[in-house]
């Protein structure tokens, strides 16, 4: 777990993704090796991932904020509808089987990777206003998908904010802030749903594994700060392409896991 936490924190800060894209797959494998009930492995990985993202995203946001790369206006106005989607998603996730969650995760990540691989960074970024109906629709979708897959939503919010004219750095910083809201409500939702189902998983409260949380936190928060600083030293186009390649690799691995289940 210690070795896993190092890249999780760094990538979280670099891409503003909260780390769930790495945390969920690794926790899924770790919990599987520990012999945890197969029916709840993915749920436990997702819930624990959210808990880990909370402090990690705080560090990431504070670091990006120092570089003036967080638009708190869009975080407040758009983030409200994202949270609504998260609440709805946590309710539905509790009823899904692990195999369904794995397939859903793989499809979403694959499509986002393709999008980021093909989109080009604009020479000049002219921010256009996001209409209310788009905030409601996109926010609900992002929140719902994030809740089911255990991610901070930045893999969707970064492309969305880029579409509306934000630079890659501004999109990453703002997405990290929205990711904090997603993680907070997501972790709460999985804690409640796991407790309600009385899963009684080892060393866990609800769908949150305590040892994994305590091991990851000090390492991911430190590495997130380094990752966020690095993001402002790398070429904008390279950041987008690196994130795209990373997403595609994760998606392919999870498609393989789905086939094996």
PDB file of C-alpha atoms in Angstrom:
ATOM      1  CA  UNK A   1       0.000   0.000   0.000  1.00  0.00           C
ATOM      2  CA  UNK A   2       2.862   2.367   0.800  1.00  0.00           C
ATOM      3  CA  UNK A   3       4.375   1.998  -2.686  1.00  0.00           C
ATOM      4  CA  UNK A   4       0.943   2.513  -4.235  1.00  0.00           C
ATOM      5  CA  UNK A   5       0.327   5.737  -2.294  1.00  0.00           C
ATOM      6  CA  UNK A   6       3.383   7.476  -3.818  1.00  0.00           C
ATOM      7  CA  UNK A   7       2.162   7.540  -7.465  1.00  0.00           C
ATOM      8  CA  UNK A   8      -1.431   8.079  -6.311  1.00  0.00           C
ATOM      9  CA  UNK A   9      -0.553  11.337  -4.572  1.00  0.00           C
ATOM     10  CA  UNK A  10       1.746  12.589  -7.325  1.00  0.00           C
ATOM     11  CA  UNK A  11      -0.734  11.902 -10.132  1.00  0.00           C
ATOM     12  CA  UNK A  12      -3.514  13.446  -8.029  1.00  0.00           C
ATOM     13  CA  UNK A  13      -1.647  16.731  -7.825  1.00  0.00           C
ATOM     14  CA  UNK A  14      -0.340  16.598 -11.404  1.00  0.00           C
ATOM     15  CA  UNK A  15      -3.726  16.030 -13.051  1.00  0.00           C
ATOM     16  CA  UNK A  16      -6.044  17.269 -10.292  1.00  0.00           C
ATOM     17  CA  UNK A  17      -7.824  13.908 -10.371  1.00  0.00           C
ATOM     18  CA  UNK A  18      -7.875  13.131  -6.646  1.00  0.00           C
ATOM     19  CA  UNK A  19      -6.063   9.841  -7.194  1.00  0.00           C
ATOM     20  CA  UNK A  20      -9.130   7.608  -7.454  1.00  0.00           C
ATOM     21  CA  UNK A  21      -8.125   6.322 -10.872  1.00  0.00           C
ATOM     22  CA  UNK A  22      -5.087   4.664  -9.331  1.00  0.00           C
ATOM     23  CA  UNK A  23      -6.438   4.081  -5.833  1.00  0.00           C
ATOM     24  CA  UNK A  24      -9.541   2.148  -6.911  1.00  0.00           C
ATOM     25  CA  UNK A  25      -7.691  -0.407  -9.097  1.00  0.00           C
ATOM     26  CA  UNK A  26      -4.959  -1.010  -6.497  1.00  0.00           C
ATOM     27  CA  UNK A  27      -7.377  -1.275  -3.582  1.00  0.00           C
ATOM     28  CA  UNK A  28      -9.517  -3.624  -5.674  1.00  0.00           C
ATOM     29  CA  UNK A  29      -6.536  -5.987  -6.095  1.00  0.00           C
ATOM     30  CA  UNK A  30      -5.354  -5.627  -2.490  1.00  0.00           C
ATOM     31  CA  UNK A  31      -8.782  -6.361  -1.012  1.00  0.00           C
ATOM     32  CA  UNK A  32      -9.129  -9.305  -3.371  1.00  0.00           C
ATOM     33  CA  UNK A  33      -5.827 -10.791  -2.166  1.00  0.00           C
ATOM     34  CA  UNK A  34      -6.969 -10.327   1.432  1.00  0.00           C
ATOM     35  CA  UNK A  35      -9.986 -12.525   0.755  1.00  0.00           C
ATOM     36  CA  UNK A  36     -12.640  -9.871   1.338  1.00  0.00           C
ATOM     37  CA  UNK A  37     -16.182 -10.798   0.260  1.00  0.00           C
ATOM     38  CA  UNK A  38     -16.181 -10.713  -3.572  1.00  0.00           C
ATOM     39  CA  UNK A  39     -19.638  -9.136  -3.614  1.00  0.00           C
ATOM     40  CA  UNK A  40     -18.337  -5.975  -1.913  1.00  0.00           C
ATOM     41  CA  UNK A  41     -14.719  -5.637  -3.076  1.00  0.00           C
ATOM     42  CA  UNK A  42     -15.412  -2.884  -5.621  1.00  0.00           C
ATOM     43  CA  UNK A  43     -17.754  -1.063  -3.231  1.00  0.00           C
ATOM     44  CA  UNK A  44     -15.070  -1.071  -0.525  1.00  0.00           C
ATOM     45  CA  UNK A  45     -12.413   0.119  -2.994  1.00  0.00           C
ATOM     46  CA  UNK A  46     -14.635   2.974  -4.193  1.00  0.00           C
ATOM     47  CA  UNK A  47     -15.706   4.088  -0.721  1.00  0.00           C
ATOM     48  CA  UNK A  48     -12.157   3.983   0.665  1.00  0.00           C
ATOM     49  CA  UNK A  49     -10.901   5.856  -2.385  1.00  0.00           C
ATOM     50  CA  UNK A  50     -13.300   8.716  -1.657  1.00  0.00           C
ATOM     51  CA  UNK A  51     -12.091   8.937   1.938  1.00  0.00           C
ATOM     52  CA  UNK A  52      -8.464   9.122   0.753  1.00  0.00           C
ATOM     53  CA  UNK A  53      -9.297  11.779  -1.858  1.00  0.00           C
ATOM     54  CA  UNK A  54     -10.651  14.236   0.754  1.00  0.00           C
ATOM     55  CA  UNK A  55      -7.323  15.325   2.327  1.00  0.00           C
ATOM     56  CA  UNK A  56      -5.370  14.689  -0.888  1.00  0.00           C
ATOM     57  CA  UNK A  57      -7.593  17.054  -2.869  1.00  0.00           C
ATOM     58  CA  UNK A  58      -7.324  19.745  -0.181  1.00  0.00           C
ATOM     59  CA  UNK A  59      -3.531  19.791  -0.525  1.00  0.00           C
ATOM     60  CA  UNK A  60      -3.791  19.742  -4.325  1.00  0.00           C
ATOM     61  CA  UNK A  61      -6.276  22.648  -4.378  1.00  0.00           C
ATOM     62  CA  UNK A  62      -4.218  24.803  -2.011  1.00  0.00           C
ATOM     63  CA  UNK A  63      -1.124  24.287  -4.156  1.00  0.00           C
ATOM     64  CA  UNK A  64      -2.930  25.066  -7.429  1.00  0.00           C
ATOM     65  CA  UNK A  65      -4.492  28.112  -5.756  1.00  0.00           C
ATOM     66  CA  UNK A  66      -1.017  29.537  -5.138  1.00  0.00           C
ATOM     67  CA  UNK A  67      -0.585  29.570  -8.912  1.00  0.00           C
ATOM     68  CA  UNK A  68      -3.981  31.289  -9.334  1.00  0.00           C
ATOM     69  CA  UNK A  69      -5.348  28.194 -11.072  1.00  0.00           C
ATOM     70  CA  UNK A  70      -8.638  27.697  -9.219  1.00  0.00           C
ATOM     71  CA  UNK A  71     -11.865  29.409 -10.318  1.00  0.00           C
ATOM     72  CA  UNK A  72     -13.995  29.256  -7.174  1.00  0.00           C
ATOM     73  CA  UNK A  73     -16.983  30.797  -8.967  1.00  0.00           C
ATOM     74  CA  UNK A  74     -17.411  27.766 -11.219  1.00  0.00           C
ATOM     75  CA  UNK A  75     -16.664  25.497  -8.244  1.00  0.00           C
ATOM     76  CA  UNK A  76     -19.592  26.966  -6.296  1.00  0.00           C
ATOM     77  CA  UNK A  77     -22.134  27.307  -9.108  1.00  0.00           C
ATOM     78  CA  UNK A  78     -21.362  24.086 -10.988  1.00  0.00           C
ATOM     79  CA  UNK A  79     -20.229  22.060  -7.951  1.00  0.00           C
ATOM     80  CA  UNK A  80     -23.688  22.186  -6.353  1.00  0.00           C
ATOM     81  CA  UNK A  81     -25.188  20.107  -9.168  1.00  0.00           C
ATOM     82  CA  UNK A  82     -22.209  17.741  -9.143  1.00  0.00           C
ATOM     83  CA  UNK A  83     -22.885  17.026  -5.459  1.00  0.00           C
ATOM     84  CA  UNK A  84     -26.530  16.281  -6.265  1.00  0.00           C
ATOM     85  CA  UNK A  85     -25.346  13.703  -8.795  1.00  0.00           C
ATOM     86  CA  UNK A  86     -22.996  12.187  -6.217  1.00  0.00           C
ATOM     87  CA  UNK A  87     -25.805  11.678  -3.711  1.00  0.00           C
ATOM     88  CA  UNK A  88     -27.896   9.933  -6.352  1.00  0.00           C
ATOM     89  CA  UNK A  89     -24.937   7.850  -7.525  1.00  0.00           C
ATOM     90  CA  UNK A  90     -24.052   6.528  -4.067  1.00  0.00           C
ATOM     91  CA  UNK A  91     -27.616   5.278  -3.661  1.00  0.00           C
ATOM     92  CA  UNK A  92     -27.514   3.386  -6.954  1.00  0.00           C
ATOM     93  CA  UNK A  93     -23.947   2.070  -6.457  1.00  0.00           C
ATOM     94  CA  UNK A  94     -24.988   0.115  -3.364  1.00  0.00           C
ATOM     95  CA  UNK A  95     -27.363  -1.943  -5.527  1.00  0.00           C
ATOM     96  CA  UNK A  96     -24.817  -2.760  -8.262  1.00  0.00           C
ATOM     97  CA  UNK A  97     -22.765  -5.943  -8.434  1.00  0.00           C
ATOM     98  CA  UNK A  98     -18.962  -5.727  -8.540  1.00  0.00           C
ATOM     99  CA  UNK A  99     -18.824  -6.910 -12.167  1.00  0.00           C
ATOM    100  CA  UNK A 100     -21.206  -4.145 -13.267  1.00  0.00           C
ATOM    101  CA  UNK A 101     -19.141  -1.501 -11.451  1.00  0.00           C
ATOM    102  CA  UNK A 102     -15.933  -2.723 -13.092  1.00  0.00           C
ATOM    103  CA  UNK A 103     -17.431  -2.532 -16.608  1.00  0.00           C
ATOM    104  CA  UNK A 104     -18.968   0.894 -15.968  1.00  0.00           C
ATOM    105  CA  UNK A 105     -15.628   2.200 -14.682  1.00  0.00           C
ATOM    106  CA  UNK A 106     -13.726   0.870 -17.717  1.00  0.00           C
ATOM    107  CA  UNK A 107     -16.120   2.323 -20.322  1.00  0.00           C
ATOM    108  CA  UNK A 108     -16.203   5.818 -18.789  1.00  0.00           C
ATOM    109  CA  UNK A 109     -12.418   6.024 -18.408  1.00  0.00           C
ATOM    110  CA  UNK A 110     -11.798   4.746 -21.957  1.00  0.00           C
ATOM    111  CA  UNK A 111     -14.090   7.349 -23.552  1.00  0.00           C
ATOM    112  CA  UNK A 112     -12.517  10.183 -21.562  1.00  0.00           C
ATOM    113  CA  UNK A 113      -9.034   9.036 -22.524  1.00  0.00           C
ATOM    114  CA  UNK A 114      -9.947   9.104 -26.224  1.00  0.00           C
ATOM    115  CA  UNK A 115     -11.409  12.608 -25.832  1.00  0.00           C
ATOM    116  CA  UNK A 116      -8.309  14.046 -24.151  1.00  0.00           C
ATOM    117  CA  UNK A 117      -6.036  12.351 -26.669  1.00  0.00           C
ATOM    118  CA  UNK A 118      -7.761  14.060 -29.588  1.00  0.00           C
ATOM    119  CA  UNK A 119      -8.514  17.520 -28.130  1.00  0.00           C
ATOM    120  CA  UNK A 120      -6.015  20.313 -28.785  1.00  0.00           C
ATOM    121  CA  UNK A 121      -4.953  23.054 -26.372  1.00  0.00           C
ATOM    122  CA  UNK A 122      -6.073  26.438 -27.698  1.00  0.00           C
ATOM    123  CA  UNK A 123      -3.584  29.237 -28.343  1.00  0.00           C
ATOM    124  CA  UNK A 124      -5.816  31.636 -26.434  1.00  0.00           C
ATOM    125  CA  UNK A 125      -8.364  30.544 -23.857  1.00  0.00           C
ATOM    126  CA  UNK A 126     -11.588  32.542 -23.987  1.00  0.00           C
ATOM    127  CA  UNK A 127     -13.888  31.380 -21.190  1.00  0.00           C
ATOM    128  CA  UNK A 128     -17.535  31.132 -22.226  1.00  0.00           C
ATOM    129  CA  UNK A 129     -20.328  31.055 -19.659  1.00  0.00           C
ATOM    130  CA  UNK A 130     -21.792  27.659 -18.800  1.00  0.00           C
ATOM    131  CA  UNK A 131     -25.577  27.963 -19.015  1.00  0.00           C
ATOM    132  CA  UNK A 132     -27.679  26.850 -16.057  1.00  0.00           C
ATOM    133  CA  UNK A 133     -29.211  23.873 -17.864  1.00  0.00           C
ATOM    134  CA  UNK A 134     -25.741  22.650 -18.821  1.00  0.00           C
ATOM    135  CA  UNK A 135     -24.555  22.986 -15.227  1.00  0.00           C
ATOM    136  CA  UNK A 136     -27.512  20.875 -14.101  1.00  0.00           C
ATOM    137  CA  UNK A 137     -27.117  18.179 -16.773  1.00  0.00           C
ATOM    138  CA  UNK A 138     -23.320  17.944 -16.800  1.00  0.00           C
ATOM    139  CA  UNK A 139     -23.038  18.311 -13.025  1.00  0.00           C
ATOM    140  CA  UNK A 140     -25.551  15.529 -12.366  1.00  0.00           C
ATOM    141  CA  UNK A 141     -23.851  13.198 -14.870  1.00  0.00           C
ATOM    142  CA  UNK A 142     -20.339  13.858 -13.541  1.00  0.00           C
ATOM    143  CA  UNK A 143     -21.448  13.444  -9.926  1.00  0.00           C
ATOM    144  CA  UNK A 144     -23.356  10.242 -10.665  1.00  0.00           C
ATOM    145  CA  UNK A 145     -20.490   8.628 -12.576  1.00  0.00           C
ATOM    146  CA  UNK A 146     -17.933   9.748  -9.995  1.00  0.00           C
ATOM    147  CA  UNK A 147     -19.960   8.237  -7.162  1.00  0.00           C
ATOM    148  CA  UNK A 148     -20.176   4.879  -8.898  1.00  0.00           C
ATOM    149  CA  UNK A 149     -16.505   4.712  -9.903  1.00  0.00           C
ATOM    150  CA  UNK A 150     -14.838   6.273  -6.834  1.00  0.00           C
ATOM    151  CA  UNK A 151     -13.062   9.093  -8.662  1.00  0.00           C
ATOM    152  CA  UNK A 152     -12.844  12.810  -7.937  1.00  0.00           C
ATOM    153  CA  UNK A 153     -14.546  13.672 -11.213  1.00  0.00           C
ATOM    154  CA  UNK A 154     -11.610  15.621 -12.671  1.00  0.00           C
ATOM    155  CA  UNK A 155     -11.217  13.181 -15.572  1.00  0.00           C
ATOM    156  CA  UNK A 156     -14.587  14.481 -16.730  1.00  0.00           C
ATOM    157  CA  UNK A 157     -14.458  18.016 -15.350  1.00  0.00           C
ATOM    158  CA  UNK A 158     -11.066  18.850 -16.880  1.00  0.00           C
ATOM    159  CA  UNK A 159     -12.324  18.095 -20.435  1.00  0.00           C
ATOM    160  CA  UNK A 160     -15.611  19.916 -19.680  1.00  0.00           C
ATOM    161  CA  UNK A 161     -13.880  23.048 -18.388  1.00  0.00           C
ATOM    162  CA  UNK A 162     -11.446  22.972 -21.308  1.00  0.00           C
ATOM    163  CA  UNK A 163     -14.426  22.868 -23.667  1.00  0.00           C
ATOM    164  CA  UNK A 164     -15.716  26.084 -22.079  1.00  0.00           C
ATOM    165  CA  UNK A 165     -12.395  27.838 -22.643  1.00  0.00           C
ATOM    166  CA  UNK A 166     -10.382  27.187 -19.488  1.00  0.00           C
ATOM    167  CA  UNK A 167      -6.639  26.598 -19.854  1.00  0.00           C
ATOM    168  CA  UNK A 168      -5.453  23.127 -18.876  1.00  0.00           C
ATOM    169  CA  UNK A 169      -3.904  24.433 -15.630  1.00  0.00           C
ATOM    170  CA  UNK A 170      -7.041  26.395 -14.657  1.00  0.00           C
ATOM    171  CA  UNK A 171      -9.207  23.397 -15.545  1.00  0.00           C
ATOM    172  CA  UNK A 172      -7.071  21.063 -13.419  1.00  0.00           C
ATOM    173  CA  UNK A 173      -7.051  23.389 -10.401  1.00  0.00           C
ATOM    174  CA  UNK A 174     -10.806  24.026 -10.505  1.00  0.00           C
ATOM    175  CA  UNK A 175     -11.553  20.340 -11.101  1.00  0.00           C
ATOM    176  CA  UNK A 176      -9.470  19.454  -8.032  1.00  0.00           C
ATOM    177  CA  UNK A 177     -11.643  21.786  -5.925  1.00  0.00           C
ATOM    178  CA  UNK A 178     -14.831  20.198  -7.255  1.00  0.00           C
ATOM    179  CA  UNK A 179     -13.218  16.825  -6.560  1.00  0.00           C
ATOM    180  CA  UNK A 180     -13.057  17.680  -2.871  1.00  0.00           C
ATOM    181  CA  UNK A 181     -16.854  18.118  -2.801  1.00  0.00           C
ATOM    182  CA  UNK A 182     -17.347  14.860  -4.690  1.00  0.00           C
ATOM    183  CA  UNK A 183     -15.072  12.964  -2.295  1.00  0.00           C
ATOM    184  CA  UNK A 184     -16.679  14.417   0.830  1.00  0.00           C
ATOM    185  CA  UNK A 185     -20.229  13.500  -0.149  1.00  0.00           C
ATOM    186  CA  UNK A 186     -19.139  10.258  -1.829  1.00  0.00           C
ATOM    187  CA  UNK A 187     -17.331   8.986   1.269  1.00  0.00           C
ATOM    188  CA  UNK A 188     -20.304   9.926   3.431  1.00  0.00           C
ATOM    189  CA  UNK A 189     -22.680   8.105   1.087  1.00  0.00           C
ATOM    190  CA  UNK A 190     -20.625   4.886   1.039  1.00  0.00           C
ATOM    191  CA  UNK A 191     -20.216   5.001   4.799  1.00  0.00           C
ATOM    192  CA  UNK A 192     -23.995   5.213   5.201  1.00  0.00           C
ATOM    193  CA  UNK A 193     -24.851   2.598   2.551  1.00  0.00           C
ATOM    194  CA  UNK A 194     -22.266   0.119   3.849  1.00  0.00           C
ATOM    195  CA  UNK A 195     -23.525   0.568   7.407  1.00  0.00           C
ATOM    196  CA  UNK A 196     -27.139   0.205   6.294  1.00  0.00           C
ATOM    197  CA  UNK A 197     -26.380  -3.070   4.501  1.00  0.00           C
ATOM    198  CA  UNK A 198     -24.522  -4.319   7.612  1.00  0.00           C
ATOM    199  CA  UNK A 199     -21.673  -5.698   5.509  1.00  0.00           C
ATOM    200  CA  UNK A 200     -19.347  -6.158   8.526  1.00  0.00           C
ATOM    201  CA  UNK A 201     -16.214  -6.083   6.362  1.00  0.00           C
ATOM    202  CA  UNK A 202     -12.898  -6.517   8.264  1.00  0.00           C
ATOM    203  CA  UNK A 203     -11.343  -3.325   9.700  1.00  0.00           C
ATOM    204  CA  UNK A 204     -13.961  -1.227   7.930  1.00  0.00           C
ATOM    205  CA  UNK A 205     -16.801   1.127   8.808  1.00  0.00           C
ATOM    206  CA  UNK A 206     -19.464   0.938   6.156  1.00  0.00           C
ATOM    207  CA  UNK A 207     -17.590   0.750   2.842  1.00  0.00           C
ATOM    208  CA  UNK A 208     -14.538   2.604   4.213  1.00  0.00           C
ATOM    209  CA  UNK A 209     -11.438   0.558   5.087  1.00  0.00           C
ATOM    210  CA  UNK A 210      -9.633   2.202   8.017  1.00  0.00           C
ATOM    211  CA  UNK A 211      -6.071   0.712   7.634  1.00  0.00           C
ATOM    212  CA  UNK A 212      -5.925   1.638   3.919  1.00  0.00           C
ATOM    213  CA  UNK A 213      -7.058   5.179   4.716  1.00  0.00           C
ATOM    214  CA  UNK A 214      -4.448   5.664   7.466  1.00  0.00           C
ATOM    215  CA  UNK A 215      -1.617   4.265   5.326  1.00  0.00           C
ATOM    216  CA  UNK A 216      -2.421   6.303   2.207  1.00  0.00           C
ATOM    217  CA  UNK A 217      -3.131   9.730   3.722  1.00  0.00           C
ATOM    218  CA  UNK A 218       0.305  10.977   4.884  1.00  0.00           C
ATOM    219  CA  UNK A 219       1.987   9.825   1.676  1.00  0.00           C
ATOM    220  CA  UNK A 220      -0.642  10.978  -0.846  1.00  0.00           C
ATOM    221  CA  UNK A 221      -0.979  14.438   0.696  1.00  0.00           C
ATOM    222  CA  UNK A 222       2.796  15.000   0.507  1.00  0.00           C
ATOM    223  CA  UNK A 223       3.072  13.696  -3.061  1.00  0.00           C
ATOM    224  CA  UNK A 224       0.001  15.678  -4.191  1.00  0.00           C
ATOM    225  CA  UNK A 225       1.834  18.900  -3.366  1.00  0.00           C
ATOM    226  CA  UNK A 226       4.798  17.841  -5.511  1.00  0.00           C
ATOM    227  CA  UNK A 227       2.516  16.787  -8.361  1.00  0.00           C
ATOM    228  CA  UNK A 228       0.614  20.075  -8.368  1.00  0.00           C
ATOM    229  CA  UNK A 229       3.846  22.074  -8.522  1.00  0.00           C
ATOM    230  CA  UNK A 230       5.109  19.902 -11.381  1.00  0.00           C
ATOM    231  CA  UNK A 231       1.912  20.543 -13.374  1.00  0.00           C
ATOM    232  CA  UNK A 232       2.860  24.204 -13.710  1.00  0.00           C
ATOM    233  CA  UNK A 233       6.301  23.372 -15.124  1.00  0.00           C
ATOM    234  CA  UNK A 234       5.177  21.026 -17.915  1.00  0.00           C
ATOM    235  CA  UNK A 235       3.958  21.996 -21.386  1.00  0.00           C
ATOM    236  CA  UNK A 236       0.142  22.227 -21.475  1.00  0.00           C
ATOM    237  CA  UNK A 237      -0.271  19.853 -24.419  1.00  0.00           C
ATOM    238  CA  UNK A 238       1.964  17.271 -22.760  1.00  0.00           C
ATOM    239  CA  UNK A 239      -0.170  17.273 -19.609  1.00  0.00           C
ATOM    240  CA  UNK A 240      -3.339  16.552 -21.626  1.00  0.00           C
ATOM    241  CA  UNK A 241      -1.684  13.732 -23.592  1.00  0.00           C
ATOM    242  CA  UNK A 242      -0.102  12.168 -20.513  1.00  0.00           C
ATOM    243  CA  UNK A 243      -3.466  12.110 -18.751  1.00  0.00           C
ATOM    244  CA  UNK A 244      -5.106  10.599 -21.858  1.00  0.00           C
ATOM    245  CA  UNK A 245      -2.542   7.787 -22.116  1.00  0.00           C
ATOM    246  CA  UNK A 246      -2.879   7.087 -18.406  1.00  0.00           C
ATOM    247  CA  UNK A 247      -6.672   6.829 -18.661  1.00  0.00           C
ATOM    248  CA  UNK A 248      -6.520   4.456 -21.637  1.00  0.00           C
ATOM    249  CA  UNK A 249      -4.076   2.169 -19.824  1.00  0.00           C
ATOM    250  CA  UNK A 250      -6.358   1.995 -16.768  1.00  0.00           C
ATOM    251  CA  UNK A 251      -9.426   1.348 -18.958  1.00  0.00           C
ATOM    252  CA  UNK A 252      -7.779  -1.518 -20.857  1.00  0.00           C
ATOM    253  CA  UNK A 253      -6.687  -3.133 -17.597  1.00  0.00           C
ATOM    254  CA  UNK A 254     -10.221  -2.976 -16.196  1.00  0.00           C
ATOM    255  CA  UNK A 255     -11.769  -4.373 -19.396  1.00  0.00           C
ATOM    256  CA  UNK A 256      -9.447  -7.323 -18.883  1.00  0.00           C
ATOM    257  CA  UNK A 257     -10.562  -7.659 -15.257  1.00  0.00           C
ATOM    258  CA  UNK A 258     -14.210  -7.577 -16.354  1.00  0.00           C
ATOM    259  CA  UNK A 259     -13.629 -10.458 -18.751  1.00  0.00           C
ATOM    260  CA  UNK A 260     -11.988 -12.502 -15.966  1.00  0.00           C
ATOM    261  CA  UNK A 261     -14.873 -11.998 -13.501  1.00  0.00           C
TER     262      UNK A 261
END
